[in-house]
mmCIF file of N, CA, C and O in Angstrom:
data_model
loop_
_atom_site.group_PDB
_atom_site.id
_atom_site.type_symbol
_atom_site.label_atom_id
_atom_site.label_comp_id
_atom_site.label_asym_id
_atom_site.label_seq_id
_atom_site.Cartn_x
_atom_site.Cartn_y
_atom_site.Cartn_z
ATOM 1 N N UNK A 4 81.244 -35.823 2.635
ATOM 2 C CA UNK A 4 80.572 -34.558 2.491
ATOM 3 C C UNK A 4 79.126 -34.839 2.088
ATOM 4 O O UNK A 4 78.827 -35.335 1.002
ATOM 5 N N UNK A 5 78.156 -34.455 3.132
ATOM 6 C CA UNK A 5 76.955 -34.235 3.063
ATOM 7 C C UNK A 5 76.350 -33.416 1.561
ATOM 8 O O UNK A 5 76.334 -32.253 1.966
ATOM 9 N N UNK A 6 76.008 -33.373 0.546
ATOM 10 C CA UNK A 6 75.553 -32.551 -0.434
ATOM 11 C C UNK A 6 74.360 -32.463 -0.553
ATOM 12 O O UNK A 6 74.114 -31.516 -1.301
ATOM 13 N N UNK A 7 73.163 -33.120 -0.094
ATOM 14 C CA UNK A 7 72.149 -33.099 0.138
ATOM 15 C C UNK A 7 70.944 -34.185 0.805
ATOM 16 O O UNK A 7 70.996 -35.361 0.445
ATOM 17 N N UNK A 8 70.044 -33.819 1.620
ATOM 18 C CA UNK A 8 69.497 -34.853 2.437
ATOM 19 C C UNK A 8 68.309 -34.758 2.286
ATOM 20 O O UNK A 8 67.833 -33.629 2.164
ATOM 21 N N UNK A 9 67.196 -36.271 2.235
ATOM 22 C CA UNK A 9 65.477 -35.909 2.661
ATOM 23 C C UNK A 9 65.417 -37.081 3.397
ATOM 24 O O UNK A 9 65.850 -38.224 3.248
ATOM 25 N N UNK A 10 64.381 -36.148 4.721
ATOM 26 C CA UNK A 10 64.043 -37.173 5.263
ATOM 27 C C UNK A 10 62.448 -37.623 5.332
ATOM 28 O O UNK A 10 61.699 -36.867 4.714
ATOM 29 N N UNK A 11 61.955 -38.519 5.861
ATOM 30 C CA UNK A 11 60.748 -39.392 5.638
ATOM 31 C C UNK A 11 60.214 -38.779 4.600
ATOM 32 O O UNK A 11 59.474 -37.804 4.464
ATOM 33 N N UNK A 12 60.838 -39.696 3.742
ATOM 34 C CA UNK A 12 60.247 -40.080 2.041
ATOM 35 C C UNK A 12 60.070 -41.096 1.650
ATOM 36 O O UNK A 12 61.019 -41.863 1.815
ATOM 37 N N UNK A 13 59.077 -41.554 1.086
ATOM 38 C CA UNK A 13 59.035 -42.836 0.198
ATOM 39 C C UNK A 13 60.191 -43.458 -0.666
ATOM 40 O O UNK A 13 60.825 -42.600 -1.281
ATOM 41 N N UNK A 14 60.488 -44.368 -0.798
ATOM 42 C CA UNK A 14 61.709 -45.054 -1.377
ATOM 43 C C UNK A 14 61.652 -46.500 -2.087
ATOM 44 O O UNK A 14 61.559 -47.549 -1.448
ATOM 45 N N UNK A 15 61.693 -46.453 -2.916
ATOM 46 C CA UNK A 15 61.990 -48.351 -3.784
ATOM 47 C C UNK A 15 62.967 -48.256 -3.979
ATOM 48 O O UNK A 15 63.554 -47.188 -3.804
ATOM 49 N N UNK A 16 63.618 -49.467 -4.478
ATOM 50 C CA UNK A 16 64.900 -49.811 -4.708
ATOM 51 C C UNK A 16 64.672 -49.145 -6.286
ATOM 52 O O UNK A 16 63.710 -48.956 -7.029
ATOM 53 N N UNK A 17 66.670 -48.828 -6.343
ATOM 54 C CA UNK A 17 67.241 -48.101 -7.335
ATOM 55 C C UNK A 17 66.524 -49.476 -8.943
ATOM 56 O O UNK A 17 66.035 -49.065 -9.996
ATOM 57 N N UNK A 18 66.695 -50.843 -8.612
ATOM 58 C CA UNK A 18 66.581 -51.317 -9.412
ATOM 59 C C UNK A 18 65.185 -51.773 -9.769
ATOM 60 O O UNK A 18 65.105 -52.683 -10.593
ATOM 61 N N UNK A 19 63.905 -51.191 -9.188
ATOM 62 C CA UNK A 19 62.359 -51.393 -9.698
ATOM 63 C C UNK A 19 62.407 -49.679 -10.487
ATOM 64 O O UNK A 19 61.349 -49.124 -10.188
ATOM 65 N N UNK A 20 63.106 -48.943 -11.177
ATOM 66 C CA UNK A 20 62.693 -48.095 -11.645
ATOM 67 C C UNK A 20 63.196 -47.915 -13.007
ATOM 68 O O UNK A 20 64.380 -47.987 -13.338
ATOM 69 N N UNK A 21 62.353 -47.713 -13.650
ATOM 70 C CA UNK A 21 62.360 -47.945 -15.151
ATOM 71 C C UNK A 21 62.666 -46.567 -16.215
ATOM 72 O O UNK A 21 62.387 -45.555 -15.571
ATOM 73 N N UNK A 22 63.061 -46.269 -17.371
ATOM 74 C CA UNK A 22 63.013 -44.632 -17.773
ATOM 75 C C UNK A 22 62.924 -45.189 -19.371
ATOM 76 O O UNK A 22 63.463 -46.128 -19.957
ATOM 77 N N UNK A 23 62.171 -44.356 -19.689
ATOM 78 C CA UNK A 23 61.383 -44.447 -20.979
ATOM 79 C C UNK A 23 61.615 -42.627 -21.503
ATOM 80 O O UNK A 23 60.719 -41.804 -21.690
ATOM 81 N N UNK A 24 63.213 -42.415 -21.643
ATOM 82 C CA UNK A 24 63.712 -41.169 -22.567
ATOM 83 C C UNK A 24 63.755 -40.656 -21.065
ATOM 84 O O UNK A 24 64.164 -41.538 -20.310
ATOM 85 N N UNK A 25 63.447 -39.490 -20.447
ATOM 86 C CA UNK A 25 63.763 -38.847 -18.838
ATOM 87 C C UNK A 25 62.558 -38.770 -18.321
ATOM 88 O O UNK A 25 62.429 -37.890 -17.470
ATOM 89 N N UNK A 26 61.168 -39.727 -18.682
ATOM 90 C CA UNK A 26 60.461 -40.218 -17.843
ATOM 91 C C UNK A 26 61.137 -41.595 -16.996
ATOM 92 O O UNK A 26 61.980 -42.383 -17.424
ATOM 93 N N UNK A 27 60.529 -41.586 -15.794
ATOM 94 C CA UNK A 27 60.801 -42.579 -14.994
ATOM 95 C C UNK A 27 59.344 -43.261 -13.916
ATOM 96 O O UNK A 27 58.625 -42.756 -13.054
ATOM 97 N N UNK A 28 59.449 -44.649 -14.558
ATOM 98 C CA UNK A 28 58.038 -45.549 -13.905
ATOM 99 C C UNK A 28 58.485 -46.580 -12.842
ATOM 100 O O UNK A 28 59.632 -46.843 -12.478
ATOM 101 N N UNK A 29 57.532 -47.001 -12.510
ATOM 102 C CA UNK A 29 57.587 -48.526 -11.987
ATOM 103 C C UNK A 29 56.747 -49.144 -12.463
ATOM 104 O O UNK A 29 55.955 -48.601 -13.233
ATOM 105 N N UNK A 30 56.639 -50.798 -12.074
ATOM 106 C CA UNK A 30 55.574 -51.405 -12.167
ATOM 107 C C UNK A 30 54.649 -51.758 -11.031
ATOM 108 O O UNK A 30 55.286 -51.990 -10.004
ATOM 109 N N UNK A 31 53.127 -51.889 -10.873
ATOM 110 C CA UNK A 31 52.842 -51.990 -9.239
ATOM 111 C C UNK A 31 51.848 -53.262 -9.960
ATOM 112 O O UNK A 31 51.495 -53.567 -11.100
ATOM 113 N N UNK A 32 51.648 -53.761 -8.618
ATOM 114 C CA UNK A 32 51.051 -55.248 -8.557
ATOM 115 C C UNK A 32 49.711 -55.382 -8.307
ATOM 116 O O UNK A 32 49.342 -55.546 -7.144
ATOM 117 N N UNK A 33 48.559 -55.320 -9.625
ATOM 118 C CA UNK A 33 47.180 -55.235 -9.139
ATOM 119 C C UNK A 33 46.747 -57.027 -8.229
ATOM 120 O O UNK A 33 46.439 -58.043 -8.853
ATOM 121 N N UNK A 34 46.846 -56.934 -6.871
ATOM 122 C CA UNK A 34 46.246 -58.220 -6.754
ATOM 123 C C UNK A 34 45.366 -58.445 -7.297
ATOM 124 O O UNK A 34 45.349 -59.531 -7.877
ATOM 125 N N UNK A 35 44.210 -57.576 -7.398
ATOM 126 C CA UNK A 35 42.392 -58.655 -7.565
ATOM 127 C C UNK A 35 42.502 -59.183 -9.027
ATOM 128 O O UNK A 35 41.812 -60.150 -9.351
ATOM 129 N N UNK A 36 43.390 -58.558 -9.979
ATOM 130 C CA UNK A 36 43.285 -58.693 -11.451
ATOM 131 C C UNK A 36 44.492 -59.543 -11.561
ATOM 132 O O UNK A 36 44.448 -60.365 -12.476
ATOM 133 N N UNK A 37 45.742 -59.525 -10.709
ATOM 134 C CA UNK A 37 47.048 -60.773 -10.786
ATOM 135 C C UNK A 37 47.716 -59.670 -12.244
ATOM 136 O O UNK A 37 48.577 -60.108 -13.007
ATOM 137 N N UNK A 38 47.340 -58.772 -12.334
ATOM 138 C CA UNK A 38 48.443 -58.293 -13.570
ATOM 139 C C UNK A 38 49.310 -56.913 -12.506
ATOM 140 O O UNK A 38 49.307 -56.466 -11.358
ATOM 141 N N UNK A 39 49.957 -56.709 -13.820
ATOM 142 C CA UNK A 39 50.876 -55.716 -13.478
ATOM 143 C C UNK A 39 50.377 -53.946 -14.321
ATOM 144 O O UNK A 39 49.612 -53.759 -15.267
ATOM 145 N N UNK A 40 51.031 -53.105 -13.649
ATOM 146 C CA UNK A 40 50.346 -51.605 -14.332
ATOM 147 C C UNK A 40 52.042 -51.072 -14.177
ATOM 148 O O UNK A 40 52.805 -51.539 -13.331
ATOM 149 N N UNK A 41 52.454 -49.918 -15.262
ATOM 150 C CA UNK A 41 53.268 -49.237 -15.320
ATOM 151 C C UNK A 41 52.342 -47.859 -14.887
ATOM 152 O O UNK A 41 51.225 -47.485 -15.243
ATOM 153 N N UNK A 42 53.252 -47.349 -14.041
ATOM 154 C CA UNK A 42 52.908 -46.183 -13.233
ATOM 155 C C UNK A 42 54.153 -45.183 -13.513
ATOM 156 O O UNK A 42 55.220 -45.737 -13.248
ATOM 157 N N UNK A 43 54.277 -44.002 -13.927
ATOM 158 C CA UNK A 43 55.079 -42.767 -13.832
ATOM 159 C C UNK A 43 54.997 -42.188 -12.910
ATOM 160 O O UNK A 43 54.024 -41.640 -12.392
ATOM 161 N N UNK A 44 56.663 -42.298 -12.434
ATOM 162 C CA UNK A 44 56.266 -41.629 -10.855
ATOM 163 C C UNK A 44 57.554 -40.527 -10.911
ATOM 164 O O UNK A 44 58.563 -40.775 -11.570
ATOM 165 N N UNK A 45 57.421 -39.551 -10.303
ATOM 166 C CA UNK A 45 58.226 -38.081 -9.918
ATOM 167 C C UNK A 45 59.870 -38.788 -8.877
ATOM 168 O O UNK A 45 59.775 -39.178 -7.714
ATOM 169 N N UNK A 46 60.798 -38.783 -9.438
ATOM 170 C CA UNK A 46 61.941 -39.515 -8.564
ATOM 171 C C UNK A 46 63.357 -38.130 -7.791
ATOM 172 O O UNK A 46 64.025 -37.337 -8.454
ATOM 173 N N UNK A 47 63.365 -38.300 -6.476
ATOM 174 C CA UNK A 47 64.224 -37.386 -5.832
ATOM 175 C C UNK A 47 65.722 -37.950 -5.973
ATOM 176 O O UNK A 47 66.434 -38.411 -6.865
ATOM 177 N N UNK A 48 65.817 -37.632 -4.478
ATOM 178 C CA UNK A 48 67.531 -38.151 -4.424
ATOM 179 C C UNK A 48 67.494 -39.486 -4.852
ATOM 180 O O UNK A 48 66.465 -40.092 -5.151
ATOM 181 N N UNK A 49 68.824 -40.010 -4.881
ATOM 182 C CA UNK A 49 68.726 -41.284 -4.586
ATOM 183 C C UNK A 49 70.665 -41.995 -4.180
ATOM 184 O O UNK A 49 71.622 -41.222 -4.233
ATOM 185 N N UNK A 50 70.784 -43.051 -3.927
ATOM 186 C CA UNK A 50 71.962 -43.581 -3.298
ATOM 187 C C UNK A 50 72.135 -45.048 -4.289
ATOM 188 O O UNK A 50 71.708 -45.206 -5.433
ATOM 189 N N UNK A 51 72.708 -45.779 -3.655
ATOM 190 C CA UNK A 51 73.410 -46.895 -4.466
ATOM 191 C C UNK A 51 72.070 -48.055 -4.122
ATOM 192 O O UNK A 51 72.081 -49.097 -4.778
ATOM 193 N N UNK A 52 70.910 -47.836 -3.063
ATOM 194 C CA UNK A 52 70.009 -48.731 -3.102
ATOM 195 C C UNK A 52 68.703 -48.729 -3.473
ATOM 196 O O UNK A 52 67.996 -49.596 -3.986
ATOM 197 N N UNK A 53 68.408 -47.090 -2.968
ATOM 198 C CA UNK A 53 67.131 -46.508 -3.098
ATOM 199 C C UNK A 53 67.293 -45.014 -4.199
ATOM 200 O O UNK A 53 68.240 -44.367 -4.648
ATOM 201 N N UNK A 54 65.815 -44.950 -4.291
ATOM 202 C CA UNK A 54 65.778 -43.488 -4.806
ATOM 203 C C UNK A 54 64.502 -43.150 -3.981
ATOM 204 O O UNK A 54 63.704 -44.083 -3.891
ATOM 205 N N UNK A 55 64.198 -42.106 -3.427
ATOM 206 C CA UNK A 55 62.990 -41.222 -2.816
ATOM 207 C C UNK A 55 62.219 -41.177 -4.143
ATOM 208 O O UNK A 55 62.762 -41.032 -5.238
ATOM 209 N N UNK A 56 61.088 -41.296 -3.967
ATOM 210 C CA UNK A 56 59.323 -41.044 -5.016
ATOM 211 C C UNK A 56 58.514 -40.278 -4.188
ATOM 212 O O UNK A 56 57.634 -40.473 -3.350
ATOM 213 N N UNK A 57 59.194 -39.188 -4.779
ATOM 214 C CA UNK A 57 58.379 -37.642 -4.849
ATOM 215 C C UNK A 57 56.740 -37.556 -5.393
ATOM 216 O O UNK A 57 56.025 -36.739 -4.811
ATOM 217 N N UNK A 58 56.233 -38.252 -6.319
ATOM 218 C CA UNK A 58 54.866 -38.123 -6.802
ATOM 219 C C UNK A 58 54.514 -39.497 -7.715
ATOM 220 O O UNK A 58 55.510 -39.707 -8.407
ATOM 221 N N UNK A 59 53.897 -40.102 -7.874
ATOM 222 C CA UNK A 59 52.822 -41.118 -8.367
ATOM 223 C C UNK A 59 52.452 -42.294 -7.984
ATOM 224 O O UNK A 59 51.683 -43.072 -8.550
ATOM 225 N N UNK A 60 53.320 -42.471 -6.484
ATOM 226 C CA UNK A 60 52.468 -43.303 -5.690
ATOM 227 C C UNK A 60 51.943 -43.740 -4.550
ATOM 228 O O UNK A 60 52.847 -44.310 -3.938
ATOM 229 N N UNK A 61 50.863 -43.772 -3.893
ATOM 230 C CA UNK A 61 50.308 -43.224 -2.496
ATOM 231 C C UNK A 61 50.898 -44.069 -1.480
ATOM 232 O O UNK A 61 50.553 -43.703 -0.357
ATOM 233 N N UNK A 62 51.832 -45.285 -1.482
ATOM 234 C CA UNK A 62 52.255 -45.931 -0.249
ATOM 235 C C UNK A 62 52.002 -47.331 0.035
ATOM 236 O O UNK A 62 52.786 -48.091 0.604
ATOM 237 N N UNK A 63 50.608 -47.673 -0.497
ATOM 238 C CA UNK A 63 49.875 -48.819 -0.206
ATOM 239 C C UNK A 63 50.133 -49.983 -1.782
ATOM 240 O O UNK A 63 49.546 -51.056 -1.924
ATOM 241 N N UNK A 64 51.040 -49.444 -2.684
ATOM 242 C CA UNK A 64 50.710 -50.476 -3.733
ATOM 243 C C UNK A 64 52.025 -51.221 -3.687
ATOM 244 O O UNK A 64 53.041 -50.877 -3.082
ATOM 245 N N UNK A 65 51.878 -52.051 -4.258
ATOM 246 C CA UNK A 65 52.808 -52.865 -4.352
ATOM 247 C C UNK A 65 53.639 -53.136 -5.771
ATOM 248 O O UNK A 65 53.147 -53.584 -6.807
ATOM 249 N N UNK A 66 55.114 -52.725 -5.538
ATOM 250 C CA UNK A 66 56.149 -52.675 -6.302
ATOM 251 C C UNK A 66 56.904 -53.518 -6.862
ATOM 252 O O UNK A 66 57.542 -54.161 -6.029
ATOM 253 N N UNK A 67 57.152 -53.855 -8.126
ATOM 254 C CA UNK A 67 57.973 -55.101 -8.268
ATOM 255 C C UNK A 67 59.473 -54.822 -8.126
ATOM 256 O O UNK A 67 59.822 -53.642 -8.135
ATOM 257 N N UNK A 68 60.460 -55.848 -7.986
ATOM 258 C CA UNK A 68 61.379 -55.349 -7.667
ATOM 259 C C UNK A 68 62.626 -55.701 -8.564
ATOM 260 O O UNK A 68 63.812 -55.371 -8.594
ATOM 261 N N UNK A 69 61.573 -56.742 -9.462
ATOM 262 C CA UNK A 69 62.173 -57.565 -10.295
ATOM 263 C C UNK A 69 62.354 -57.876 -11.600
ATOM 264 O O UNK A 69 61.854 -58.899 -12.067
ATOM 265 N N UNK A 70 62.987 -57.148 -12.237
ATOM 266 C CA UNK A 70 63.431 -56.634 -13.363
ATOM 267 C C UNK A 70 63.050 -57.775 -14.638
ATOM 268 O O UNK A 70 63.466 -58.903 -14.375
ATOM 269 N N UNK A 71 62.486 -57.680 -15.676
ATOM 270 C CA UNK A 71 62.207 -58.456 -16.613
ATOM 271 C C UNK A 71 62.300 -57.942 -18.256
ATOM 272 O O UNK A 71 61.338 -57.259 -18.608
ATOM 273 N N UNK A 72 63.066 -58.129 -19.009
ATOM 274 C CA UNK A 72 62.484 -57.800 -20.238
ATOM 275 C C UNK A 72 61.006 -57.887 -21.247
ATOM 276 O O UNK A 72 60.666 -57.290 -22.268
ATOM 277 N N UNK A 73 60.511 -58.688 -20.596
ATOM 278 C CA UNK A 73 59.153 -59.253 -20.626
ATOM 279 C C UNK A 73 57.690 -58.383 -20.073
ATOM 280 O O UNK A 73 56.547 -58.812 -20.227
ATOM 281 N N UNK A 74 58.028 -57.181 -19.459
ATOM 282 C CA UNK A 74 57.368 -56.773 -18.489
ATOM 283 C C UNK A 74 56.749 -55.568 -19.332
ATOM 284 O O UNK A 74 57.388 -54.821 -20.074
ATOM 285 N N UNK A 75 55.464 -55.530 -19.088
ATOM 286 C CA UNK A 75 54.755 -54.714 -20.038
ATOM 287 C C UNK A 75 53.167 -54.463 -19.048
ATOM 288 O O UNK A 75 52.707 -55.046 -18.067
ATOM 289 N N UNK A 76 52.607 -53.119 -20.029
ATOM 290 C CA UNK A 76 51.577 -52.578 -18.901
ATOM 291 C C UNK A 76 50.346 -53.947 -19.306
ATOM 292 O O UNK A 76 50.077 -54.259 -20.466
ATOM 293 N N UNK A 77 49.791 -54.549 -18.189
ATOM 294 C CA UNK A 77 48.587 -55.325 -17.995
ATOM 295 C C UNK A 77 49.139 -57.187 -18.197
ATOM 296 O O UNK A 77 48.385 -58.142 -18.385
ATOM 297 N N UNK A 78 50.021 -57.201 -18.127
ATOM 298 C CA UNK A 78 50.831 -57.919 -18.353
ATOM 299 C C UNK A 78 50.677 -59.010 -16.903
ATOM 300 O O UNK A 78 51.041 -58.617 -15.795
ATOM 301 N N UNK A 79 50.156 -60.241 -17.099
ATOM 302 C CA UNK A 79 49.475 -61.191 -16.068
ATOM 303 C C UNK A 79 50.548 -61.832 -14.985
ATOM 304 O O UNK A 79 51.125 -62.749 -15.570
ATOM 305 N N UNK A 80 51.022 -61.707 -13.672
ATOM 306 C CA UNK A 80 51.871 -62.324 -13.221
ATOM 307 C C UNK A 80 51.576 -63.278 -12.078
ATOM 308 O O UNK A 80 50.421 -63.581 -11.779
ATOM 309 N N UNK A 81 52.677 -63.760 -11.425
ATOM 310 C CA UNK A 81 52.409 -64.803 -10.290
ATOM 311 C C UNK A 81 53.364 -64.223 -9.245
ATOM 312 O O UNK A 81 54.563 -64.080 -9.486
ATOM 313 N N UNK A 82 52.698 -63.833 -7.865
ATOM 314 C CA UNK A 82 54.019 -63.504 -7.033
ATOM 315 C C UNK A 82 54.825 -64.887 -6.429
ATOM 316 O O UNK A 82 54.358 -65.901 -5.912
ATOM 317 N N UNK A 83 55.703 -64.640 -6.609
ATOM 318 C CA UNK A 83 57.224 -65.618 -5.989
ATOM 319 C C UNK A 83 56.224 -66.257 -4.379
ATOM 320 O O UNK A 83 55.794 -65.569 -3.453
ATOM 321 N N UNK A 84 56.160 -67.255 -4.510
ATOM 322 C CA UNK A 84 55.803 -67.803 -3.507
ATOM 323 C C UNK A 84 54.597 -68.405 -3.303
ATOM 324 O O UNK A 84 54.613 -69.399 -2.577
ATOM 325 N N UNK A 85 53.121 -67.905 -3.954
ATOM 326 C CA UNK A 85 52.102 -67.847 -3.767
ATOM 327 C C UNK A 85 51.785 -68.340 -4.900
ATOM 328 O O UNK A 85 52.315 -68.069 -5.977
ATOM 329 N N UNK A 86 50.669 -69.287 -4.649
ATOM 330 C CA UNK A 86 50.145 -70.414 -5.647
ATOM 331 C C UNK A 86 48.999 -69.486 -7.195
ATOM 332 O O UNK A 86 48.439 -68.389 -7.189
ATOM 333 N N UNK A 87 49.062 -70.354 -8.080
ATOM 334 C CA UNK A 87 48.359 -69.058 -9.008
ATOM 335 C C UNK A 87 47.141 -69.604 -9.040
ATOM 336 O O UNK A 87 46.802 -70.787 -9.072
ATOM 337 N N UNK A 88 46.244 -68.174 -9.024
ATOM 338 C CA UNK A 88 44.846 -68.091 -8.846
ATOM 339 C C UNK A 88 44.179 -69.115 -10.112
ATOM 340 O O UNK A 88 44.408 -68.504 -11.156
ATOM 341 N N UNK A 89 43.634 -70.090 -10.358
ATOM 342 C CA UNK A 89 43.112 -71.075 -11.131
ATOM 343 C C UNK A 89 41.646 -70.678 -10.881
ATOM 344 O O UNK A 89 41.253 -70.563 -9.720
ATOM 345 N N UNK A 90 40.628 -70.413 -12.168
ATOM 346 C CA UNK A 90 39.308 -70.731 -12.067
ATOM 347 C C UNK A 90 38.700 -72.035 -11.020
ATOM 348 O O UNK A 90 39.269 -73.106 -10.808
ATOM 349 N N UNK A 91 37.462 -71.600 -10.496
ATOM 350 C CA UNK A 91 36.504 -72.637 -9.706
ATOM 351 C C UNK A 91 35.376 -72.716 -10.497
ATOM 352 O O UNK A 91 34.420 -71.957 -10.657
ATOM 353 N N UNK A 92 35.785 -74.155 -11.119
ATOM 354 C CA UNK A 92 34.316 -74.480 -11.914
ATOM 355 C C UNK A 92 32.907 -74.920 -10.590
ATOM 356 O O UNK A 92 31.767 -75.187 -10.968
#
């Protein structure tokens, strides 16, 4: 039984979303700065993988997906794969 449907909506996985009392954030990935930002974002339906994001983020940023106790706003990271940015004297 169908109980309710949206279609073309934005979506992250159920497990990049965070709730701080019945607010609910993510974290998004500033490349030029290599840190991380907590963002509050508006959350719709959701299923056993995704949830739809109704409001706070435009499409183009990048989401972590990867859960940390450690994870805090401005908080400096390295993406999985990609070598870390080192000063050029």
């Amino acid at each position: 039984v169908v109980s309710d449907r949206a279609d073309q909506v934005m979506t992250v996985p159920v497990n990049s979303v965070y709730y701080d009392g019945s607010l609910a954030y993510v974290y998004t990935y500033d490349k030029q700065d290599g840190v991380i930002h907590k963002v509050q974002i508006e959350v719709g339906l959701s299923d056993a993988d995704s949830i739809a994001v109704l409001s706070g983020l435009n499409g183009t940023e990048e989401v972590l997906i990867t859960w940390s106790s450690e994870l805090y706003e401005g908080a400096a990271v390295r993406i999985k794969g990609q070598e870390s940015q080192q000063p050029v004297d």
